């Protein structure tokens, strides 16, 4: 069916969209056709922050606005289009920062419970990282036990959420110049919760009505996400569950198995999924599965939970955001267990057409018509077993209407900051030096973080793949997280062989020498904090300036949709990174707000936003920015030289 081919570039996805249509199942792809975005709300020009509205303040169509007309474009309370757009934008940041940070809080709470011995099944796995964090946070080590040290760390981390004064401790990990800039600008976050609450206060009717001042608070809350909540989540998860190291995995709906119980773990927090991974290996569970006629239990991940359990256990990835409904359409998913974030409410509806059980687990995220098995970290093993048992018992109820797409692709994941450091530098002198050297000598032009979601308003995975291929072709090393990472993995970009096939000569040469793919999977969205740490490590290693904004780096989310993506983008920009988003831009209803984000932020923070829906053009904006930074560093000539060398080499080879 030609129509499905206009919705995704991935064959497994296309097949399942077709099957959904044949089965009479309505998916996000259909709903995106019938529900068009509101042209006023989508550009930030609709305010519903009080009962006098919603007030709409759209730009006049097709003509320049006179100053008089401009003055009349106000909400009932007098709020201008700038105030309305800025308020809407920073409320997105508040929600995104809250999502990541509440995740971080849950990890900190579990960390404390584990340290106290009150959470059976959880333990300190990465002792080295525990001790490193203790040093960073000034926690006494001496001859204290790991649990004693962990308890102090957990309590310090948890206190960061409610901190009322001072600034977040992890800000000290940023380059010194950046820290000073944040302080000078007054955006160094105090407590994580405090900054989010302050957004909600300031955007209440009749409070902060200066768009620049509103955006400044948005920056403060976003930094509290990246250098606070998200970083706490990543660090403590690594200590509890292990810091990722290179691991072979597989991705796409083809990882589902006809003869086994298929249990999909979907959502974000690895607290539950880690336990489910353990429960699925339990001989008692495996026996139970066999007694029901299955050959075993096949776990697969969806969305960021998938990334978490892939990075640490090699559990296969069933798919990214827009494939969640389609996994059920295969007819072989016996249960899908979800926790928080990016979970479509349509899942139970679709499940009714097949036999799949949808299980919610978080008291924060229930779905009408789903089964709820509350996850209690104090009884985690039992909760996890109950979930696995529910899937097993549902296996015999599978219908005949099943189809598993054959597509599945290999990938190497597990590129934490520590792993990159180790792989580049070797066991005895782990460092970013070889990366910096290869950037300075021009083999690697720069580094790009390509992250974020799928969006039903754009062709599934198309922009991710086009952008990433264009970047590596131009010798830009790509770091990835979230659904974007999965899109690249599906396209075969995350195996070492991809270097020779897709990367420019300089990048390919480095990848082949070190033995890494040209596109590195760094984890879930919350792990974008790893990219901040990697960028800081590049600064600290020397030769590339003294701040993140000096580095030849850029960021992008070509298919973004979630509010978390906006928070991530804002903390990257405020950390000094040029960041380009695709699909749509939520402040286009106000020229002033958009100009501030796209231009003025560069003057203040050295990083700025851009909006470019064409992924190739967007990739070239990133490359231009990288080249601009290379020039400022005085290393642009080195690259010309190396390319010349290669040209000469080719000529010699041709002789
Ligand atoms: O945190 S990339 S669609 S799954 S929001 Fe969601 Fe976007 Fe995927 Fe993970 Ni991130
Ligand atoms: Fe309208 Fe002002 Fe109320 Fe917003 S806060 S809905 S602009 S009256």
XYZ file of C-alpha atoms and ligand atoms in Angstrom:
673
model
C 0.000 0.000 0.000
C 1.642 3.209 -1.139
C 0.115 5.221 1.659
C 1.956 3.432 4.465
C 5.202 4.123 2.661
C 4.642 7.837 3.120
C 4.550 7.411 6.893
C 7.823 5.652 7.644
C 11.050 4.750 5.917
C 11.318 1.536 7.891
C 9.952 -1.617 6.242
C 8.851 -3.311 9.461
C 6.900 -0.192 10.396
C 5.323 0.082 6.946
C 4.228 -3.564 7.077
C 2.643 -3.131 10.468
C 0.861 0.088 9.447
C -0.630 -1.932 6.596
C -1.590 -4.761 8.931
C -3.205 -2.279 11.340
C -5.267 -0.912 8.453
C -6.298 -4.433 7.388
C -7.228 -5.262 10.996
C -9.284 -2.066 11.333
C -6.968 -0.713 14.022
C -6.565 3.035 14.389
C -3.010 4.219 15.136
C -1.176 7.521 15.672
C -0.414 7.528 11.940
C -4.178 7.637 11.203
C -4.951 10.130 13.947
C -2.263 12.474 12.655
C -4.186 12.556 9.363
C -7.567 13.334 10.857
C -6.344 15.654 13.615
C -4.453 18.579 12.138
C -2.438 20.775 14.515
C -4.072 24.039 15.549
C -2.241 26.730 13.546
C -2.507 29.226 16.415
C -1.529 26.984 19.304
C 1.308 25.307 17.412
C 3.229 28.600 17.163
C 2.665 29.570 20.792
C -0.051 32.170 20.155
C -2.830 30.718 22.300
C -2.992 31.285 26.056
C -5.292 29.307 28.311
C -3.679 30.261 31.581
C -6.899 31.718 33.054
C -10.666 31.508 32.813
C -10.944 34.622 30.639
C -9.345 32.765 27.752
C -8.259 30.898 25.817
C -6.976 34.058 24.157
C -5.602 33.756 20.645
C -3.136 36.312 19.310
C -2.168 35.040 15.834
C 0.058 36.968 13.483
C -1.965 38.605 10.680
C -1.884 36.425 7.595
C 0.064 37.462 4.536
C 0.768 41.119 5.423
C 3.084 43.169 7.570
C 1.532 44.268 10.821
C 1.288 48.008 11.564
C 2.447 49.180 15.031
C -1.200 49.951 15.882
C -2.307 46.469 14.906
C 0.595 45.087 16.842
C -0.534 46.897 19.990
C -4.021 45.446 19.701
C -2.744 41.873 19.512
C -3.238 41.104 23.209
C -5.060 38.719 25.484
C -7.952 39.914 27.675
C -5.496 40.618 30.528
C -3.276 42.635 28.211
C -0.642 39.885 27.785
C 1.240 40.459 24.549
C 2.046 37.859 21.910
C 5.640 37.844 23.264
C 4.546 37.157 26.817
C 2.157 34.437 25.664
C 4.741 32.703 23.450
C 7.445 32.901 26.135
C 5.066 31.631 28.830
C 4.023 28.686 26.680
C 7.621 27.895 25.816
C 8.861 27.861 29.395
C 5.870 25.826 30.541
C 7.089 23.206 28.085
C 10.482 23.415 29.762
C 8.862 23.077 33.188
C 7.077 19.908 32.150
C 10.114 18.412 30.443
C 12.436 19.250 33.323
C 9.863 17.865 35.760
C 9.656 14.575 33.864
C 13.412 14.009 33.837
C 13.833 15.258 37.363
C 11.052 13.208 38.877
C 12.773 10.247 37.258
C 16.012 11.362 38.947
C 14.202 11.701 42.272
C 12.797 8.176 42.005
C 16.322 6.860 41.400
C 17.679 8.817 44.381
C 14.930 7.421 46.626
C 15.645 3.890 45.478
C 19.371 4.500 45.919
C 18.795 5.436 49.563
C 16.515 2.434 50.130
C 19.125 0.143 48.557
C 21.912 1.637 50.697
C 19.811 1.032 53.803
C 19.218 -2.552 52.732
C 15.492 -1.890 52.393
C 15.196 -2.645 48.686
C 16.004 -6.269 48.147
C 17.283 -7.105 44.689
C 19.130 -3.784 44.316
C 22.772 -3.279 45.154
C 25.765 -1.095 44.347
C 27.129 -2.465 41.077
C 29.730 0.095 40.010
C 31.959 0.659 43.017
C 34.474 2.732 41.096
C 31.823 5.210 40.034
C 30.432 5.289 43.577
C 33.836 6.315 44.914
C 34.356 8.851 42.145
C 31.014 10.451 42.928
C 31.859 10.445 46.633
C 35.012 12.417 45.820
C 33.050 14.825 43.602
C 30.474 15.441 46.303
C 32.907 15.571 49.229
C 31.558 12.409 50.860
C 34.024 10.796 53.249
C 35.346 7.443 52.014
C 37.907 6.225 54.598
C 37.148 2.678 55.634
C 33.402 3.118 55.318
C 31.334 0.476 53.579
C 29.882 1.062 50.112
C 26.408 1.255 51.595
C 27.417 3.908 54.106
C 28.980 5.990 51.358
C 25.976 5.387 49.098
C 23.566 6.517 51.799
C 25.343 9.882 52.069
C 25.434 10.256 48.290
C 21.742 9.385 47.973
C 20.777 11.910 50.623
C 22.885 14.662 49.064
C 21.352 13.900 45.665
C 17.813 13.915 47.014
C 18.402 17.231 48.794
C 19.248 18.819 45.421
C 15.580 18.692 44.472
C 14.402 20.725 47.439
C 17.454 22.986 47.757
C 16.257 26.523 48.503
C 19.533 28.428 48.279
C 22.937 28.324 46.645
C 23.342 26.333 43.472
C 23.232 22.750 42.258
C 26.360 20.769 43.095
C 26.826 19.246 39.635
C 27.210 22.713 38.076
C 30.796 22.438 39.296
C 31.367 19.736 36.696
C 30.967 22.282 33.890
C 33.982 24.199 32.551
C 34.875 27.042 34.932
C 34.151 29.701 32.353
C 30.653 28.317 31.848
C 29.960 28.283 35.576
C 31.015 31.907 35.831
C 28.812 32.842 32.902
C 25.770 31.184 34.486
C 26.432 33.023 37.736
C 26.872 36.336 35.976
C 23.644 35.845 34.052
C 21.813 34.800 37.219
C 20.734 31.455 35.805
C 22.688 29.051 38.033
C 19.824 26.919 39.335
C 19.030 26.681 43.024
C 16.893 23.597 43.755
C 15.462 21.581 40.876
C 11.890 21.653 42.197
C 12.190 25.327 43.036
C 13.009 26.350 39.477
C 10.126 24.333 38.058
C 7.658 25.742 40.605
C 8.895 29.223 39.828
C 8.040 28.743 36.159
C 4.498 27.798 37.114
C 4.263 30.854 39.372
C 5.717 33.299 36.883
C 3.473 32.071 34.076
C 0.312 32.352 36.134
C -1.964 35.142 34.935
C -0.552 38.547 35.742
C 2.914 37.706 37.067
C 6.062 37.848 34.886
C 5.252 39.833 31.749
C 8.669 40.450 30.251
C 9.506 37.791 27.707
C 13.255 37.947 28.306
C 12.788 37.548 32.014
C 10.455 34.601 31.419
C 12.971 32.943 29.093
C 15.689 33.456 31.680
C 13.700 31.441 34.188
C 13.192 28.817 31.477
C 16.968 28.624 31.122
C 17.433 28.238 34.866
C 14.941 25.362 35.026
C 16.412 23.684 31.934
C 19.895 23.807 33.456
C 18.387 22.267 36.588
C 17.284 19.421 34.330
C 20.512 18.790 32.409
C 23.049 19.458 35.155
C 20.610 18.408 37.911
C 17.742 15.951 37.612
C 18.920 14.150 34.482
C 22.524 13.984 35.652
C 21.466 12.622 39.046
C 19.366 9.969 37.264
C 22.242 8.864 35.011
C 24.925 8.866 37.697
C 22.951 6.977 40.314
C 21.573 4.499 37.773
C 25.099 3.724 36.628
C 26.195 3.054 40.203
C 23.161 0.873 40.924
C 22.860 -1.006 37.660
C 26.325 -0.664 36.153
C 27.968 1.889 33.879
C 27.341 0.801 30.293
C 30.159 -0.797 28.321
C 30.048 -1.853 24.656
C 27.373 -4.425 24.074
C 25.918 -6.090 21.002
C 22.177 -5.723 20.553
C 19.457 -5.924 17.948
C 16.720 -3.523 17.019
C 13.315 -3.535 15.327
C 10.062 -5.480 15.509
C 11.813 -8.548 14.117
C 13.241 -9.174 17.610
C 9.818 -10.514 18.693
C 9.638 -14.312 18.691
C 6.787 -16.534 17.617
C 7.553 -19.430 19.962
C 8.325 -17.469 23.096
C 6.442 -15.337 25.568
C 7.011 -11.768 24.361
C 7.077 -9.165 27.094
C 7.740 -5.569 26.078
C 9.042 -3.116 28.659
C 8.080 0.420 27.689
C 8.671 3.782 29.306
C 11.664 5.342 30.989
C 12.745 4.395 34.471
C 15.044 1.366 34.700
C 14.090 0.728 38.339
C 11.346 -1.650 37.294
C 12.825 -2.948 34.057
C 16.060 -4.016 35.741
C 14.028 -6.232 38.032
C 11.971 -7.599 35.152
C 15.177 -8.541 33.336
C 16.165 -10.510 36.452
C 12.683 -12.039 36.887
C 12.595 -13.243 33.274
C 15.783 -15.233 33.895
C 14.384 -16.863 37.035
C 14.223 -20.652 36.436
C 10.780 -20.761 38.057
C 9.485 -18.269 35.466
C 11.183 -20.049 32.575
C 9.611 -23.340 33.706
C 6.213 -21.707 33.933
C 6.600 -20.391 30.394
C 7.503 -23.876 29.157
C 4.493 -25.361 30.924
C 2.334 -23.035 28.827
C 3.895 -24.275 25.591
C 6.426 -21.475 25.078
C 10.106 -22.094 24.414
C 11.170 -19.315 26.728
C 10.649 -15.699 27.676
C 11.644 -12.997 25.210
C 12.057 -9.547 26.690
C 12.252 -6.534 24.424
C 12.328 -2.820 25.123
C 10.410 0.123 23.724
C 11.353 3.823 23.891
C 13.912 4.918 26.477
C 13.440 1.930 28.782
C 14.641 -0.051 25.785
C 17.800 2.029 25.656
C 18.434 1.577 29.374
C 18.213 -2.221 29.323
C 20.016 -2.489 26.023
C 22.930 -0.400 27.308
C 23.344 -2.510 30.419
C 22.110 -5.979 29.408
C 21.943 -6.177 25.633
C 18.159 -6.715 25.773
C 16.855 -6.165 22.222
C 15.024 -3.011 21.183
C 11.567 -3.639 19.742
C 11.287 -0.093 18.479
C 10.998 3.629 19.047
C 8.116 5.923 19.943
C 5.973 5.539 16.811
C 6.304 1.753 16.845
C 4.698 1.187 20.255
C 1.197 0.585 18.882
C 2.552 -1.443 15.979
C 4.291 -3.884 18.297
C 0.850 -4.924 19.537
C -0.428 -5.164 15.953
C 2.034 -8.035 15.385
C -0.327 -10.124 17.532
C 2.542 -11.764 19.426
C 3.051 -9.379 22.333
C 1.723 -11.192 25.386
C 2.131 -8.210 27.663
C 3.437 -4.680 27.474
C 4.451 -3.234 30.808
C 4.810 0.529 31.081
C 5.987 3.010 33.695
C 6.133 6.709 32.829
C 6.444 9.057 29.821
C 5.803 8.718 26.075
C 3.176 6.000 26.520
C 0.177 6.322 24.201
C -3.248 6.087 25.783
C -4.412 4.147 22.738
C -2.463 1.036 23.803
C -5.292 -0.655 25.754
C -7.703 0.038 22.867
C -5.400 -1.594 20.367
C -4.667 -4.430 22.766
C -8.384 -5.267 22.761
C -8.136 -6.207 19.092
C -5.444 -8.769 19.926
C -4.722 -10.539 23.186
C -2.053 -8.251 24.636
C -2.265 -7.206 28.260
C -1.222 -3.633 28.995
C 0.155 -3.297 32.507
C 0.727 0.058 34.182
C 3.038 0.094 37.186
C 3.500 3.660 38.403
C 1.081 5.370 40.784
C 1.859 8.473 38.703
C 0.771 6.922 35.412
C -2.413 4.858 35.242
C -4.349 4.278 32.024
C -8.048 3.527 31.980
C -8.637 -0.061 30.794
C -5.064 -1.178 31.556
C -4.222 -3.639 34.337
C -2.375 -1.947 37.190
C 0.327 -3.872 39.041
C 1.874 -1.291 41.284
C 5.631 -1.393 41.400
C 6.902 -1.134 44.939
C 10.682 -0.908 45.144
C 10.604 -2.469 48.585
C 9.019 -5.565 47.028
C 10.531 -5.169 43.588
C 11.288 -8.828 42.952
C 7.689 -9.868 43.657
C 6.238 -7.004 41.561
C 8.492 -7.944 38.651
C 7.587 -11.627 38.895
C 3.894 -10.784 38.895
C 4.358 -8.841 35.676
C 6.301 -11.677 34.038
C 3.721 -14.218 35.242
C 0.900 -12.139 33.730
C 2.651 -12.221 30.364
C 3.289 -15.975 30.563
C -0.280 -16.771 31.481
C -1.482 -14.761 28.537
C 0.698 -16.643 26.027
C -1.848 -19.443 25.355
C -4.469 -16.808 24.497
C -2.638 -15.648 21.373
C -4.856 -15.546 18.312
C -4.082 -16.644 14.767
C -3.817 -13.147 13.357
C -0.091 -12.789 13.843
C 2.747 -11.424 11.756
C 6.268 -10.683 12.892
C 8.201 -8.496 10.467
C 11.547 -10.067 9.694
C 13.494 -6.804 10.027
C 16.045 -6.658 12.796
C 19.423 -4.973 12.717
C 22.566 -5.424 14.796
C 24.034 -2.551 16.738
C 26.746 -1.870 19.253
C 25.566 0.235 22.189
C 26.979 1.080 25.596
C 28.982 4.233 24.869
C 28.910 5.908 28.241
C 31.330 8.777 28.805
C 33.564 6.371 30.749
C 33.588 3.883 27.864
C 34.471 6.512 25.278
C 37.245 7.724 27.544
C 38.572 4.198 27.905
C 38.235 3.192 24.249
C 39.922 6.322 23.018
C 42.708 6.448 25.530
C 43.319 2.823 26.430
C 43.435 1.184 29.835
C 46.401 3.052 31.287
C 45.652 6.560 30.176
C 41.937 6.876 29.653
C 41.372 10.282 28.086
C 39.723 12.245 25.344
C 43.129 13.212 23.954
C 42.892 11.097 20.779
C 39.471 12.607 20.031
C 40.743 16.148 20.549
C 43.879 15.414 18.522
C 41.854 14.053 15.634
C 39.594 17.081 15.749
C 42.605 19.377 15.805
C 44.315 17.535 12.943
C 41.059 17.622 10.998
C 40.318 13.922 10.523
C 37.222 14.493 12.630
C 35.561 17.760 11.707
C 33.474 17.997 14.865
C 30.979 16.214 17.085
C 27.179 16.318 16.885
C 24.569 15.152 19.361
C 21.514 13.973 17.441
C 18.740 13.088 19.852
C 15.015 13.130 20.490
C 11.773 11.637 19.438
C 9.665 10.507 16.537
C 6.821 12.797 15.584
C 3.656 11.588 13.836
C 3.681 14.850 11.865
C 6.799 13.766 9.994
C 7.891 10.574 8.248
C 9.022 8.088 10.892
C 12.849 7.961 11.152
C 13.410 9.767 7.852
C 14.917 12.971 9.226
C 17.058 11.113 11.786
C 18.624 8.891 9.149
C 19.107 11.622 6.575
C 20.724 13.998 9.060
C 23.008 11.437 10.685
C 24.201 10.090 7.324
C 24.930 13.597 6.103
C 26.890 14.423 9.246
C 29.096 11.333 9.225
C 29.658 11.699 5.494
C 31.140 15.082 6.373
C 33.419 13.627 9.060
C 31.254 14.647 12.008
C 31.229 12.033 14.783
C 27.633 11.564 15.977
C 26.563 10.908 19.585
C 22.994 9.762 20.099
C 20.316 9.036 22.681
C 16.591 8.305 22.803
C 14.426 7.375 19.845
C 16.895 9.008 17.471
C 19.550 6.468 18.457
C 17.136 3.655 17.643
C 16.405 5.163 14.237
C 20.119 5.083 13.401
C 20.483 1.582 14.763
C 17.635 0.385 12.521
C 19.446 1.882 9.541
C 22.631 -0.033 10.364
C 24.642 3.026 11.381
C 25.697 1.722 14.790
C 28.082 -1.029 13.785
C 31.802 -0.497 13.138
C 31.366 -1.458 9.446
C 29.151 1.601 8.980
C 32.293 3.745 9.122
C 33.659 2.438 5.831
C 30.224 2.505 4.232
C 28.878 5.892 5.276
C 31.552 8.020 6.947
C 33.928 10.475 5.326
C 37.501 9.285 5.001
C 38.877 11.099 8.029
C 36.165 9.910 10.403
C 36.247 6.396 8.921
C 39.980 6.198 9.510
C 39.640 7.132 13.172
C 36.672 4.765 13.713
C 38.566 1.902 12.108
C 41.660 2.555 14.213
C 39.750 2.721 17.497
C 37.187 0.091 16.460
C 34.051 2.153 17.037
C 31.013 2.923 14.879
C 30.742 6.466 13.481
C 27.512 6.873 15.442
C 27.687 6.201 19.174
C 24.697 5.154 21.269
C 24.911 6.928 24.636
C 21.598 5.822 26.127
C 18.174 7.177 27.014
C 17.024 10.806 26.875
C 17.933 11.284 30.505
C 21.486 10.306 29.466
C 21.896 13.454 27.417
C 23.700 14.426 30.599
C 26.438 12.053 29.352
C 26.840 14.318 26.314
C 27.309 17.329 28.622
C 30.004 15.420 30.488
C 31.655 14.322 27.221
C 31.691 17.926 25.963
C 33.200 19.089 29.254
C 35.846 16.350 29.042
C 36.769 17.628 25.569
C 37.216 21.137 26.966
C 39.266 19.898 29.900
C 41.543 17.819 27.703
C 42.725 21.000 26.059
C 43.427 22.413 22.636
C 39.804 23.180 21.796
C 39.199 26.380 23.755
C 38.174 26.833 27.348
C 34.405 26.513 27.214
C 31.791 24.240 25.628
C 30.843 27.134 23.336
C 34.375 27.045 21.847
C 34.069 23.409 20.751
C 33.284 22.444 17.150
C 30.081 20.722 18.225
C 26.355 21.026 17.508
C 23.088 19.392 18.578
C 19.814 18.452 16.917
C 16.423 16.837 17.444
C 15.107 16.475 13.894
C 11.845 14.680 14.810
C 11.195 16.086 18.288
C 7.741 16.097 19.840
C 8.016 15.943 23.639
C 8.327 18.764 26.134
C 11.401 16.965 27.447
C 13.078 17.671 24.112
C 12.492 21.406 24.570
C 14.032 21.297 28.030
C 17.014 19.340 26.665
C 17.471 21.796 23.808
C 17.355 24.763 26.158
C 19.991 23.310 28.482
C 22.257 22.503 25.548
C 21.897 26.035 24.186
C 22.519 27.532 27.640
C 25.569 25.272 27.931
C 26.938 26.826 24.734
C 25.777 24.453 21.991
C 24.156 25.383 18.670
C 20.976 23.280 18.549
C 18.621 22.781 15.610
C 15.127 21.292 15.785
C 12.947 20.017 12.966
C 9.190 19.454 12.392
C 7.754 22.560 14.023
C 8.823 25.450 16.215
C 6.638 26.496 19.160
C 7.366 30.260 19.290
C 6.924 31.274 15.659
C 3.899 33.345 16.703
C 6.282 35.886 18.219
C 9.157 37.282 16.202
C 10.781 38.801 19.300
C 10.779 35.556 21.283
C 12.019 33.578 18.291
C 14.757 36.126 17.571
C 15.867 35.982 21.159
C 16.166 32.176 21.070
C 17.740 32.041 17.609
C 20.072 35.055 17.798
C 20.396 36.864 21.108
C 21.041 33.692 23.057
C 24.261 33.275 21.111
C 25.500 36.647 22.336
C 24.752 35.666 25.924
C 25.489 31.941 26.033
C 27.529 31.236 22.900
C 24.875 28.706 21.844
C 21.539 29.276 20.121
C 18.507 27.531 18.713
C 17.590 27.095 15.067
C 14.584 25.613 13.320
C 15.033 23.764 10.034
C 12.622 20.986 9.024
C 14.804 19.822 6.109
C 17.289 17.399 7.730
C 19.994 17.881 5.101
C 19.812 21.659 5.382
C 19.788 21.289 9.164
C 22.887 19.065 9.003
C 24.617 21.766 6.976
C 23.676 24.435 9.512
C 25.424 22.231 12.078
C 28.452 21.736 9.837
C 28.650 25.494 9.171
C 28.599 26.113 12.898
C 31.294 23.488 13.434
C 33.432 25.105 10.729
C 32.880 28.515 12.305
C 34.195 27.161 15.607
C 37.146 25.451 13.874
C 38.059 28.753 12.305
C 37.843 30.589 15.628
C 40.139 27.965 17.139
C 42.569 28.369 14.243
C 42.318 24.714 13.237
C 40.461 25.183 9.962
C 43.689 24.969 7.966
C 44.564 21.566 9.428
C 41.447 20.097 7.907
C 42.149 21.529 4.499
C 45.587 19.982 4.723
C 44.329 16.549 5.656
C 41.778 16.542 2.886
C 44.509 17.567 0.508
C 46.614 14.692 1.809
C 43.799 12.286 1.123
C 43.312 13.619 -2.347
C 47.009 13.141 -2.984
C 46.848 9.679 -1.520
C 43.974 8.749 -3.819
C 45.922 10.037 -6.780
C 48.921 7.999 -5.746
C 46.763 4.914 -5.307
C 45.301 5.438 -8.766
C 48.750 5.415 -10.353
O 12.763 10.283 26.606
S 13.131 10.450 22.550
S 9.720 9.992 22.219
S 10.948 7.860 24.385
S 10.918 11.954 24.786
Fe 9.972 9.878 24.321
Fe 11.209 11.461 22.730
Fe 11.487 8.902 22.516
Fe 12.377 8.736 25.726
Ni 12.986 11.058 24.871
Fe -6.123 35.421 28.181
Fe -4.453 36.646 29.866
Fe -6.036 34.707 30.736
Fe -4.025 34.126 29.098
S -3.868 34.911 31.167
S -6.092 33.332 28.969
S -3.970 35.944 27.810
S -6.668 36.672 29.923
